[in-house]
């Protein structure tokens, strides 16, 4: 069972955010950020105190949290797949520009107030992709499809948690500075990887094909056709994903589904034909937020507690 709340007005959304997060002890204050803004995706910090909101081309990044709202003002920002540090104080993200028919990428670390803390890589012609953190100061990223692990403070690399990452169609696990272990090989590019904190539950999308869920090294579900951007719940028991349709030019419909590892069942949890429901994130094990693409508003789904 679930209770679903749609909010067409972003100002109303922020007010409800305040009420909700105050009740749950997650976020006590959020400033209204304007009724005219619309968003495409969200990324919440591990402590649930700050939400990063982006537009569809990832050139805008707004941080909404207990200290108010921040419009990140950094030239050439590219917030695609930005990654929060475990202590929720930093974001790893790219910078990108396209000039004279050439694309350049860079990599930076910003704080939760929107300022640059560390420049990892200046703008370069090399391919860069942020992977994530294995400690409060240890970042992992791909540079020309090679994994780089680096402590931004110059100390020993931290391995406080396992790292799951993909290169093209191969999925790897790494737990220390020694070599990575190949754990899965797909038939096409692996996208939108998500995994539990202990890496026992892993979910990802295979380009042009399906979503796959792996538990304890075994494939549990590999036939979720058209499943996009799976996200694992904080307790590691559930996976949400979206199913989108398009007309060849733009997205025309979107629904959100939930798979529960305890029952093995998959159910639709957001399928309003008046909305294009997409890019969901977990706020808690019983609360999900998603974007309605039709108006860029933020909406919520409440799952019944058992």
Short mmCIF file of N, CA and C in Angstrom, two decimals, residues 123-277:
data_model
loop_
_atom_site.label_atom_id
_atom_site.label_comp_id
_atom_site.label_asym_id
_atom_site.label_seq_id
_atom_site.Cartn_x
_atom_site.Cartn_y
_atom_site.Cartn_z
N UNK A 123 40.46 21.30 -17.05
CA UNK A 123 39.82 20.95 -18.30
C UNK A 123 40.80 20.26 -19.24
N UNK A 124 40.40 19.11 -19.77
CA UNK A 124 41.27 18.29 -20.60
C UNK A 124 40.46 17.62 -21.70
N UNK A 125 41.13 17.12 -22.71
CA UNK A 125 40.44 16.39 -23.77
C UNK A 125 40.12 14.95 -23.39
N UNK A 126 40.61 14.50 -22.25
CA UNK A 126 40.40 13.12 -21.83
C UNK A 126 38.97 12.90 -21.34
N UNK A 127 38.52 11.66 -21.41
CA UNK A 127 37.19 11.30 -20.92
C UNK A 127 37.24 11.14 -19.40
N UNK A 128 36.28 11.76 -18.72
CA UNK A 128 36.22 11.71 -17.26
C UNK A 128 34.82 11.29 -16.83
N UNK A 129 34.75 10.44 -15.81
CA UNK A 129 33.44 10.05 -15.28
C UNK A 129 33.58 9.82 -13.78
N UNK A 130 32.82 10.56 -12.95
CA UNK A 130 32.90 10.37 -11.49
C UNK A 130 32.25 9.05 -11.07
N UNK A 131 32.94 8.26 -10.27
CA UNK A 131 32.42 6.97 -9.81
C UNK A 131 31.86 7.06 -8.40
N UNK A 132 32.61 7.65 -7.47
CA UNK A 132 32.12 7.74 -6.10
C UNK A 132 33.24 7.83 -5.09
N UNK A 133 32.87 7.66 -3.82
CA UNK A 133 33.78 7.80 -2.69
C UNK A 133 33.90 6.48 -1.94
N UNK A 134 35.08 6.19 -1.40
CA UNK A 134 35.26 5.05 -0.50
C UNK A 134 35.74 5.50 0.86
N UNK A 135 35.61 6.77 1.11
CA UNK A 135 35.97 7.40 2.39
C UNK A 135 35.64 8.87 2.28
N UNK A 136 35.72 9.59 3.37
CA UNK A 136 35.34 11.00 3.35
C UNK A 136 36.25 11.86 2.48
N UNK A 137 37.46 11.36 2.19
CA UNK A 137 38.39 12.13 1.37
C UNK A 137 38.96 11.33 0.19
N UNK A 138 38.41 10.15 -0.07
CA UNK A 138 38.93 9.31 -1.16
C UNK A 138 37.93 9.20 -2.28
N UNK A 139 38.32 9.71 -3.44
CA UNK A 139 37.45 9.72 -4.61
C UNK A 139 37.88 8.65 -5.60
N UNK A 140 36.92 8.23 -6.43
CA UNK A 140 37.18 7.26 -7.49
C UNK A 140 36.53 7.78 -8.76
N UNK A 141 37.27 7.73 -9.86
CA UNK A 141 36.75 8.21 -11.13
C UNK A 141 37.42 7.47 -12.28
N UNK A 142 36.77 7.52 -13.44
CA UNK A 142 37.35 6.94 -14.64
C UNK A 142 38.02 8.03 -15.44
N UNK A 143 39.25 7.77 -15.86
CA UNK A 143 39.99 8.67 -16.74
C UNK A 143 40.38 7.87 -17.97
N UNK A 144 39.75 8.20 -19.09
CA UNK A 144 39.93 7.40 -20.31
C UNK A 144 39.70 5.92 -20.03
N UNK A 145 38.60 5.65 -19.30
CA UNK A 145 38.13 4.30 -19.00
C UNK A 145 39.10 3.50 -18.13
N UNK A 146 39.90 4.19 -17.35
CA UNK A 146 40.76 3.55 -16.36
C UNK A 146 40.40 4.10 -14.98
N UNK A 147 40.21 3.19 -14.01
CA UNK A 147 39.83 3.62 -12.67
C UNK A 147 41.00 4.28 -11.96
N UNK A 148 40.74 5.46 -11.39
CA UNK A 148 41.72 6.18 -10.58
C UNK A 148 41.14 6.35 -9.18
N UNK A 149 41.90 5.96 -8.17
CA UNK A 149 41.53 6.16 -6.78
C UNK A 149 42.51 7.14 -6.17
N UNK A 150 41.99 8.16 -5.46
CA UNK A 150 42.87 9.23 -5.00
C UNK A 150 42.31 9.87 -3.73
N UNK A 151 43.19 10.05 -2.75
CA UNK A 151 42.81 10.79 -1.54
C UNK A 151 43.08 12.27 -1.79
N UNK A 152 42.04 13.09 -1.73
CA UNK A 152 42.20 14.51 -2.08
C UNK A 152 43.02 15.27 -1.04
N UNK A 153 43.27 14.66 0.12
CA UNK A 153 44.12 15.28 1.14
C UNK A 153 45.57 14.82 1.02
N UNK A 154 45.82 13.90 0.10
CA UNK A 154 47.18 13.42 -0.09
C UNK A 154 47.59 12.30 0.83
N UNK A 155 46.65 11.75 1.60
CA UNK A 155 46.96 10.67 2.53
C UNK A 155 46.66 9.31 1.89
N UNK A 156 46.73 8.27 2.70
CA UNK A 156 46.46 6.92 2.24
C UNK A 156 45.00 6.79 1.80
N UNK A 157 44.79 6.04 0.73
CA UNK A 157 43.42 5.83 0.26
C UNK A 157 42.57 5.15 1.33
N UNK A 158 41.35 5.62 1.48
CA UNK A 158 40.42 5.04 2.44
C UNK A 158 39.55 4.00 1.73
N UNK A 159 39.31 2.89 2.41
CA UNK A 159 38.42 1.86 1.90
C UNK A 159 37.42 1.50 2.99
N UNK A 160 36.60 2.48 3.34
CA UNK A 160 35.61 2.30 4.39
C UNK A 160 34.39 1.53 3.90
N UNK A 161 34.28 1.36 2.60
CA UNK A 161 33.15 0.65 2.00
C UNK A 161 33.59 0.08 0.67
N UNK A 162 32.94 -0.98 0.19
CA UNK A 162 33.30 -1.53 -1.12
C UNK A 162 32.91 -0.58 -2.24
N UNK A 163 33.59 -0.71 -3.37
CA UNK A 163 33.30 0.08 -4.55
C UNK A 163 32.83 -0.85 -5.66
N UNK A 164 31.65 -0.56 -6.20
CA UNK A 164 31.15 -1.26 -7.38
C UNK A 164 31.16 -0.27 -8.52
N UNK A 165 31.74 -0.64 -9.65
CA UNK A 165 31.80 0.28 -10.77
C UNK A 165 31.80 -0.51 -12.08
N UNK A 166 31.53 0.19 -13.16
CA UNK A 166 31.50 -0.46 -14.47
C UNK A 166 32.40 0.27 -15.45
N UNK A 167 32.96 -0.48 -16.37
CA UNK A 167 33.67 0.06 -17.52
C UNK A 167 33.08 -0.63 -18.75
N UNK A 168 32.40 0.15 -19.57
CA UNK A 168 31.67 -0.38 -20.72
C UNK A 168 30.65 -1.43 -20.25
N UNK A 169 30.82 -2.68 -20.65
CA UNK A 169 29.83 -3.70 -20.31
C UNK A 169 30.26 -4.61 -19.16
N UNK A 170 31.32 -4.21 -18.47
CA UNK A 170 31.83 -5.07 -17.39
C UNK A 170 31.65 -4.41 -16.03
N UNK A 171 31.24 -5.24 -15.07
CA UNK A 171 30.97 -4.77 -13.72
C UNK A 171 32.05 -5.30 -12.78
N UNK A 172 32.61 -4.41 -11.95
CA UNK A 172 33.72 -4.77 -11.08
C UNK A 172 33.42 -4.45 -9.62
N UNK A 173 34.14 -5.16 -8.74
CA UNK A 173 34.11 -4.88 -7.30
C UNK A 173 35.54 -4.67 -6.82
N UNK A 174 35.71 -3.65 -5.98
CA UNK A 174 37.04 -3.34 -5.46
C UNK A 174 36.90 -2.99 -3.98
N UNK A 175 37.76 -3.56 -3.13
CA UNK A 175 37.65 -3.33 -1.69
C UNK A 175 38.93 -2.76 -1.08
N UNK A 176 39.99 -2.66 -1.89
CA UNK A 176 41.24 -2.09 -1.39
C UNK A 176 42.08 -1.66 -2.60
N UNK A 177 43.34 -1.33 -2.35
CA UNK A 177 44.19 -0.83 -3.43
C UNK A 177 44.68 -1.93 -4.38
N UNK A 178 44.36 -3.17 -4.06
CA UNK A 178 44.74 -4.26 -4.98
C UNK A 178 43.77 -4.29 -6.15
N UNK A 179 43.93 -5.26 -7.02
CA UNK A 179 43.13 -5.32 -8.24
C UNK A 179 41.65 -5.53 -7.99
N UNK A 180 40.85 -5.12 -8.98
CA UNK A 180 39.40 -5.28 -8.91
C UNK A 180 38.99 -6.67 -9.38
N UNK A 181 37.80 -7.10 -8.95
CA UNK A 181 37.26 -8.40 -9.33
C UNK A 181 36.12 -8.20 -10.32
N UNK A 182 36.17 -8.89 -11.44
CA UNK A 182 35.07 -8.85 -12.40
C UNK A 182 33.92 -9.70 -11.86
N UNK A 183 32.73 -9.09 -11.74
CA UNK A 183 31.61 -9.83 -11.16
C UNK A 183 30.46 -10.04 -12.15
N UNK A 184 30.47 -9.31 -13.27
CA UNK A 184 29.39 -9.51 -14.24
C UNK A 184 29.81 -8.92 -15.58
N UNK A 185 29.37 -9.56 -16.66
CA UNK A 185 29.61 -9.04 -17.99
C UNK A 185 28.30 -9.01 -18.76
N UNK A 186 27.85 -7.82 -19.12
CA UNK A 186 26.58 -7.65 -19.83
C UNK A 186 26.80 -7.70 -21.33
N UNK A 187 25.70 -7.71 -22.09
CA UNK A 187 25.82 -7.76 -23.54
C UNK A 187 25.88 -6.38 -24.17
N UNK A 188 25.84 -5.32 -23.32
CA UNK A 188 25.99 -3.96 -23.83
C UNK A 188 26.41 -3.07 -22.65
N UNK A 189 26.47 -1.78 -22.88
CA UNK A 189 26.95 -0.82 -21.89
C UNK A 189 26.11 -0.86 -20.61
N UNK A 190 26.80 -0.87 -19.46
CA UNK A 190 26.13 -0.81 -18.16
C UNK A 190 25.94 0.65 -17.77
N UNK A 191 24.72 0.99 -17.37
CA UNK A 191 24.36 2.37 -17.02
C UNK A 191 23.67 2.42 -15.67
N UNK A 192 23.65 3.62 -15.07
CA UNK A 192 22.84 3.91 -13.88
C UNK A 192 23.00 2.86 -12.79
N UNK A 193 24.21 2.63 -12.39
CA UNK A 193 24.53 1.63 -11.38
C UNK A 193 24.14 2.10 -9.98
N UNK A 194 23.54 1.20 -9.21
CA UNK A 194 23.19 1.48 -7.81
C UNK A 194 23.50 0.23 -6.99
N UNK A 195 23.99 0.42 -5.76
CA UNK A 195 24.26 -0.75 -4.92
C UNK A 195 24.13 -0.39 -3.44
N UNK A 196 23.84 -1.40 -2.63
CA UNK A 196 23.68 -1.20 -1.20
C UNK A 196 25.04 -0.93 -0.56
N UNK A 197 25.03 -0.43 0.67
CA UNK A 197 26.28 -0.04 1.33
C UNK A 197 27.23 -1.21 1.52
N UNK A 198 26.69 -2.42 1.65
CA UNK A 198 27.56 -3.60 1.79
C UNK A 198 27.79 -4.32 0.46
N UNK A 199 27.25 -3.75 -0.61
CA UNK A 199 27.39 -4.28 -1.97
C UNK A 199 26.78 -5.66 -2.16
N UNK A 200 25.86 -6.05 -1.27
CA UNK A 200 25.21 -7.35 -1.42
C UNK A 200 24.06 -7.30 -2.42
N UNK A 201 23.49 -6.11 -2.63
CA UNK A 201 22.45 -5.94 -3.63
C UNK A 201 22.93 -4.90 -4.64
N UNK A 202 22.90 -5.26 -5.92
CA UNK A 202 23.40 -4.40 -6.99
C UNK A 202 22.33 -4.34 -8.08
N UNK A 203 22.08 -3.14 -8.59
CA UNK A 203 21.11 -2.97 -9.67
C UNK A 203 21.68 -2.02 -10.72
N UNK A 204 21.38 -2.29 -11.98
CA UNK A 204 21.86 -1.43 -13.05
C UNK A 204 21.03 -1.65 -14.30
N UNK A 205 21.19 -0.75 -15.24
CA UNK A 205 20.50 -0.82 -16.52
C UNK A 205 21.51 -1.22 -17.59
N UNK A 206 21.09 -2.05 -18.51
CA UNK A 206 21.90 -2.39 -19.68
C UNK A 206 21.35 -1.61 -20.87
N UNK A 207 22.20 -0.89 -21.53
CA UNK A 207 21.78 0.01 -22.61
C UNK A 207 20.93 -0.70 -23.66
N UNK A 208 19.77 -0.12 -23.93
CA UNK A 208 18.89 -0.63 -24.96
C UNK A 208 18.26 -1.97 -24.67
N UNK A 209 18.35 -2.41 -23.40
CA UNK A 209 17.90 -3.77 -23.13
C UNK A 209 17.03 -3.85 -21.88
N UNK A 210 17.61 -3.93 -20.70
CA UNK A 210 16.83 -4.22 -19.50
C UNK A 210 17.59 -3.80 -18.26
N UNK A 211 16.88 -3.82 -17.14
CA UNK A 211 17.51 -3.62 -15.84
C UNK A 211 17.82 -4.98 -15.23
N UNK A 212 18.92 -5.04 -14.50
CA UNK A 212 19.35 -6.29 -13.88
C UNK A 212 19.59 -6.06 -12.40
N UNK A 213 19.13 -7.01 -11.58
CA UNK A 213 19.32 -6.96 -10.13
C UNK A 213 20.13 -8.18 -9.72
N UNK A 214 21.22 -7.95 -9.00
CA UNK A 214 22.10 -9.03 -8.54
C UNK A 214 22.17 -9.00 -7.02
N UNK A 215 21.97 -10.14 -6.38
CA UNK A 215 22.04 -10.25 -4.93
C UNK A 215 23.02 -11.35 -4.54
N UNK A 216 23.98 -10.98 -3.69
CA UNK A 216 24.98 -11.94 -3.19
C UNK A 216 25.69 -12.66 -4.34
N UNK A 217 25.97 -11.92 -5.40
CA UNK A 217 26.73 -12.48 -6.50
C UNK A 217 25.93 -13.32 -7.47
N UNK A 218 24.61 -13.46 -7.24
CA UNK A 218 23.77 -14.25 -8.13
C UNK A 218 22.75 -13.35 -8.80
N UNK A 219 22.46 -13.61 -10.07
CA UNK A 219 21.45 -12.84 -10.78
C UNK A 219 20.06 -13.21 -10.26
N UNK A 220 19.36 -12.23 -9.75
CA UNK A 220 18.02 -12.48 -9.23
C UNK A 220 16.98 -12.18 -10.30
N UNK A 221 17.06 -11.02 -10.90
CA UNK A 221 16.12 -10.65 -11.97
C UNK A 221 16.93 -10.09 -13.13
N UNK A 222 16.72 -10.64 -14.31
CA UNK A 222 17.41 -10.13 -15.49
C UNK A 222 16.46 -9.95 -16.66
N UNK A 223 15.18 -9.79 -16.36
CA UNK A 223 14.20 -9.67 -17.44
C UNK A 223 13.27 -8.47 -17.27
N UNK A 224 13.76 -7.41 -16.57
CA UNK A 224 12.95 -6.20 -16.43
C UNK A 224 13.13 -5.38 -17.69
N UNK A 225 12.35 -5.67 -18.69
CA UNK A 225 12.48 -5.00 -19.98
C UNK A 225 12.13 -3.52 -19.85
N UNK A 226 12.95 -2.69 -20.44
CA UNK A 226 12.74 -1.24 -20.46
C UNK A 226 12.84 -0.59 -19.08
N UNK A 227 13.40 -1.27 -18.12
CA UNK A 227 13.59 -0.68 -16.79
C UNK A 227 14.77 0.28 -16.79
N UNK A 228 14.55 1.50 -16.33
CA UNK A 228 15.59 2.53 -16.37
C UNK A 228 15.96 3.00 -14.96
N UNK A 229 17.24 3.31 -14.80
CA UNK A 229 17.77 4.00 -13.62
C UNK A 229 17.31 3.39 -12.30
N UNK A 230 17.62 2.12 -12.03
CA UNK A 230 17.22 1.51 -10.76
C UNK A 230 17.94 2.15 -9.58
N UNK A 231 17.25 2.22 -8.45
CA UNK A 231 17.81 2.78 -7.22
C UNK A 231 17.48 1.85 -6.05
N UNK A 232 18.49 1.52 -5.25
CA UNK A 232 18.32 0.60 -4.14
C UNK A 232 17.96 1.37 -2.87
N UNK A 233 17.03 0.83 -2.09
CA UNK A 233 16.58 1.46 -0.85
C UNK A 233 17.69 1.48 0.19
N UNK A 234 17.61 2.39 1.17
CA UNK A 234 18.66 2.47 2.20
C UNK A 234 18.89 1.17 2.95
N UNK A 235 17.84 0.36 3.17
CA UNK A 235 18.02 -0.89 3.89
C UNK A 235 18.48 -2.03 2.98
N UNK A 236 18.61 -1.77 1.68
CA UNK A 236 19.11 -2.78 0.75
C UNK A 236 18.12 -3.87 0.40
N UNK A 237 16.82 -3.65 0.66
CA UNK A 237 15.82 -4.67 0.40
C UNK A 237 14.97 -4.43 -0.85
N UNK A 238 14.91 -3.18 -1.32
CA UNK A 238 14.01 -2.85 -2.41
C UNK A 238 14.73 -2.09 -3.51
N UNK A 239 14.16 -2.17 -4.71
CA UNK A 239 14.70 -1.44 -5.86
C UNK A 239 13.55 -0.72 -6.55
N UNK A 240 13.72 0.57 -6.79
CA UNK A 240 12.76 1.30 -7.62
C UNK A 240 13.39 1.56 -8.98
N UNK A 241 12.57 1.61 -10.01
CA UNK A 241 13.06 1.93 -11.34
C UNK A 241 11.92 2.55 -12.13
N UNK A 242 12.25 3.20 -13.25
CA UNK A 242 11.23 3.84 -14.06
C UNK A 242 11.15 3.16 -15.42
N UNK A 243 9.97 3.22 -16.01
CA UNK A 243 9.74 2.73 -17.37
C UNK A 243 9.24 3.90 -18.19
N UNK A 244 10.00 4.27 -19.21
CA UNK A 244 9.70 5.44 -20.02
C UNK A 244 9.31 5.05 -21.44
N UNK A 245 8.49 5.88 -22.07
CA UNK A 245 8.16 5.73 -23.48
C UNK A 245 8.40 7.07 -24.17
N UNK A 246 8.75 7.01 -25.45
CA UNK A 246 8.97 8.25 -26.21
C UNK A 246 8.44 8.08 -27.62
N UNK A 247 8.34 9.21 -28.32
CA UNK A 247 7.84 9.19 -29.70
C UNK A 247 8.96 9.35 -30.71
N UNK A 248 10.18 9.17 -30.25
CA UNK A 248 11.34 9.34 -31.11
C UNK A 248 11.97 10.70 -30.97
N UNK A 249 11.25 11.64 -30.32
CA UNK A 249 11.76 12.99 -30.14
C UNK A 249 11.78 13.39 -28.67
N UNK A 250 10.77 12.98 -27.92
CA UNK A 250 10.69 13.36 -26.52
C UNK A 250 9.97 12.28 -25.71
N UNK A 251 10.17 12.32 -24.40
CA UNK A 251 9.52 11.36 -23.52
C UNK A 251 8.03 11.67 -23.45
N UNK A 252 7.21 10.65 -23.65
CA UNK A 252 5.76 10.84 -23.66
C UNK A 252 5.06 10.25 -22.43
N UNK A 253 5.68 9.31 -21.76
CA UNK A 253 5.09 8.75 -20.55
C UNK A 253 6.18 8.17 -19.66
N UNK A 254 5.88 8.10 -18.37
CA UNK A 254 6.83 7.55 -17.42
C UNK A 254 6.12 7.04 -16.19
N UNK A 255 6.44 5.83 -15.77
CA UNK A 255 5.88 5.23 -14.56
C UNK A 255 7.01 4.72 -13.68
N UNK A 256 6.72 4.54 -12.40
CA UNK A 256 7.74 4.08 -11.45
C UNK A 256 7.27 2.77 -10.83
N UNK A 257 8.20 1.81 -10.75
CA UNK A 257 7.92 0.48 -10.21
C UNK A 257 8.84 0.18 -9.03
N UNK A 258 8.41 -0.77 -8.21
CA UNK A 258 9.20 -1.21 -7.05
C UNK A 258 9.31 -2.72 -7.07
N UNK A 259 10.55 -3.20 -6.91
CA UNK A 259 10.82 -4.63 -6.73
C UNK A 259 11.28 -4.86 -5.30
N UNK A 260 10.66 -5.85 -4.62
CA UNK A 260 10.98 -6.16 -3.22
C UNK A 260 11.68 -7.50 -3.15
N UNK A 261 12.93 -7.49 -2.64
CA UNK A 261 13.72 -8.73 -2.57
C UNK A 261 13.10 -9.75 -1.63
N UNK A 262 12.29 -9.28 -0.67
CA UNK A 262 11.70 -10.19 0.32
C UNK A 262 10.54 -10.98 -0.24
N UNK A 263 9.87 -10.45 -1.26
CA UNK A 263 8.74 -11.14 -1.87
C UNK A 263 9.02 -11.55 -3.31
N UNK A 264 10.00 -10.90 -3.94
CA UNK A 264 10.29 -11.16 -5.34
C UNK A 264 9.28 -10.53 -6.28
N UNK A 265 8.38 -9.71 -5.75
CA UNK A 265 7.33 -9.12 -6.57
C UNK A 265 7.70 -7.72 -7.06
N UNK A 266 7.15 -7.38 -8.23
CA UNK A 266 7.32 -6.05 -8.80
C UNK A 266 5.95 -5.40 -8.96
N UNK A 267 5.78 -4.17 -8.46
CA UNK A 267 4.51 -3.48 -8.53
C UNK A 267 4.71 -2.04 -8.97
N UNK A 268 3.74 -1.51 -9.70
CA UNK A 268 3.74 -0.09 -10.06
C UNK A 268 3.38 0.72 -8.82
N UNK A 269 4.15 1.77 -8.54
CA UNK A 269 3.85 2.62 -7.39
C UNK A 269 3.54 4.06 -7.81
N UNK A 270 3.74 4.38 -9.08
CA UNK A 270 3.38 5.69 -9.61
C UNK A 270 3.09 5.53 -11.10
N UNK A 271 1.81 5.62 -11.47
CA UNK A 271 1.44 5.41 -12.87
C UNK A 271 0.27 6.31 -13.28
N UNK A 272 0.33 7.55 -12.87
CA UNK A 272 -0.69 8.53 -13.22
C UNK A 272 -0.51 8.93 -14.69
N UNK A 273 -1.50 8.70 -15.55
CA UNK A 273 -1.34 9.04 -16.97
C UNK A 273 -1.23 10.53 -17.23
N UNK A 274 -1.59 11.35 -16.24
CA UNK A 274 -1.50 12.80 -16.39
C UNK A 274 -0.09 13.31 -16.10
N UNK A 275 0.76 12.46 -15.58
CA UNK A 275 2.12 12.86 -15.24
C UNK A 275 3.13 11.99 -15.98
N UNK A 276 4.34 12.52 -16.12
CA UNK A 276 5.47 11.73 -16.59
C UNK A 276 6.39 11.56 -15.39
N UNK A 277 6.26 10.43 -14.73
CA UNK A 277 6.92 10.19 -13.45
C UNK A 277 8.29 9.56 -13.68
#
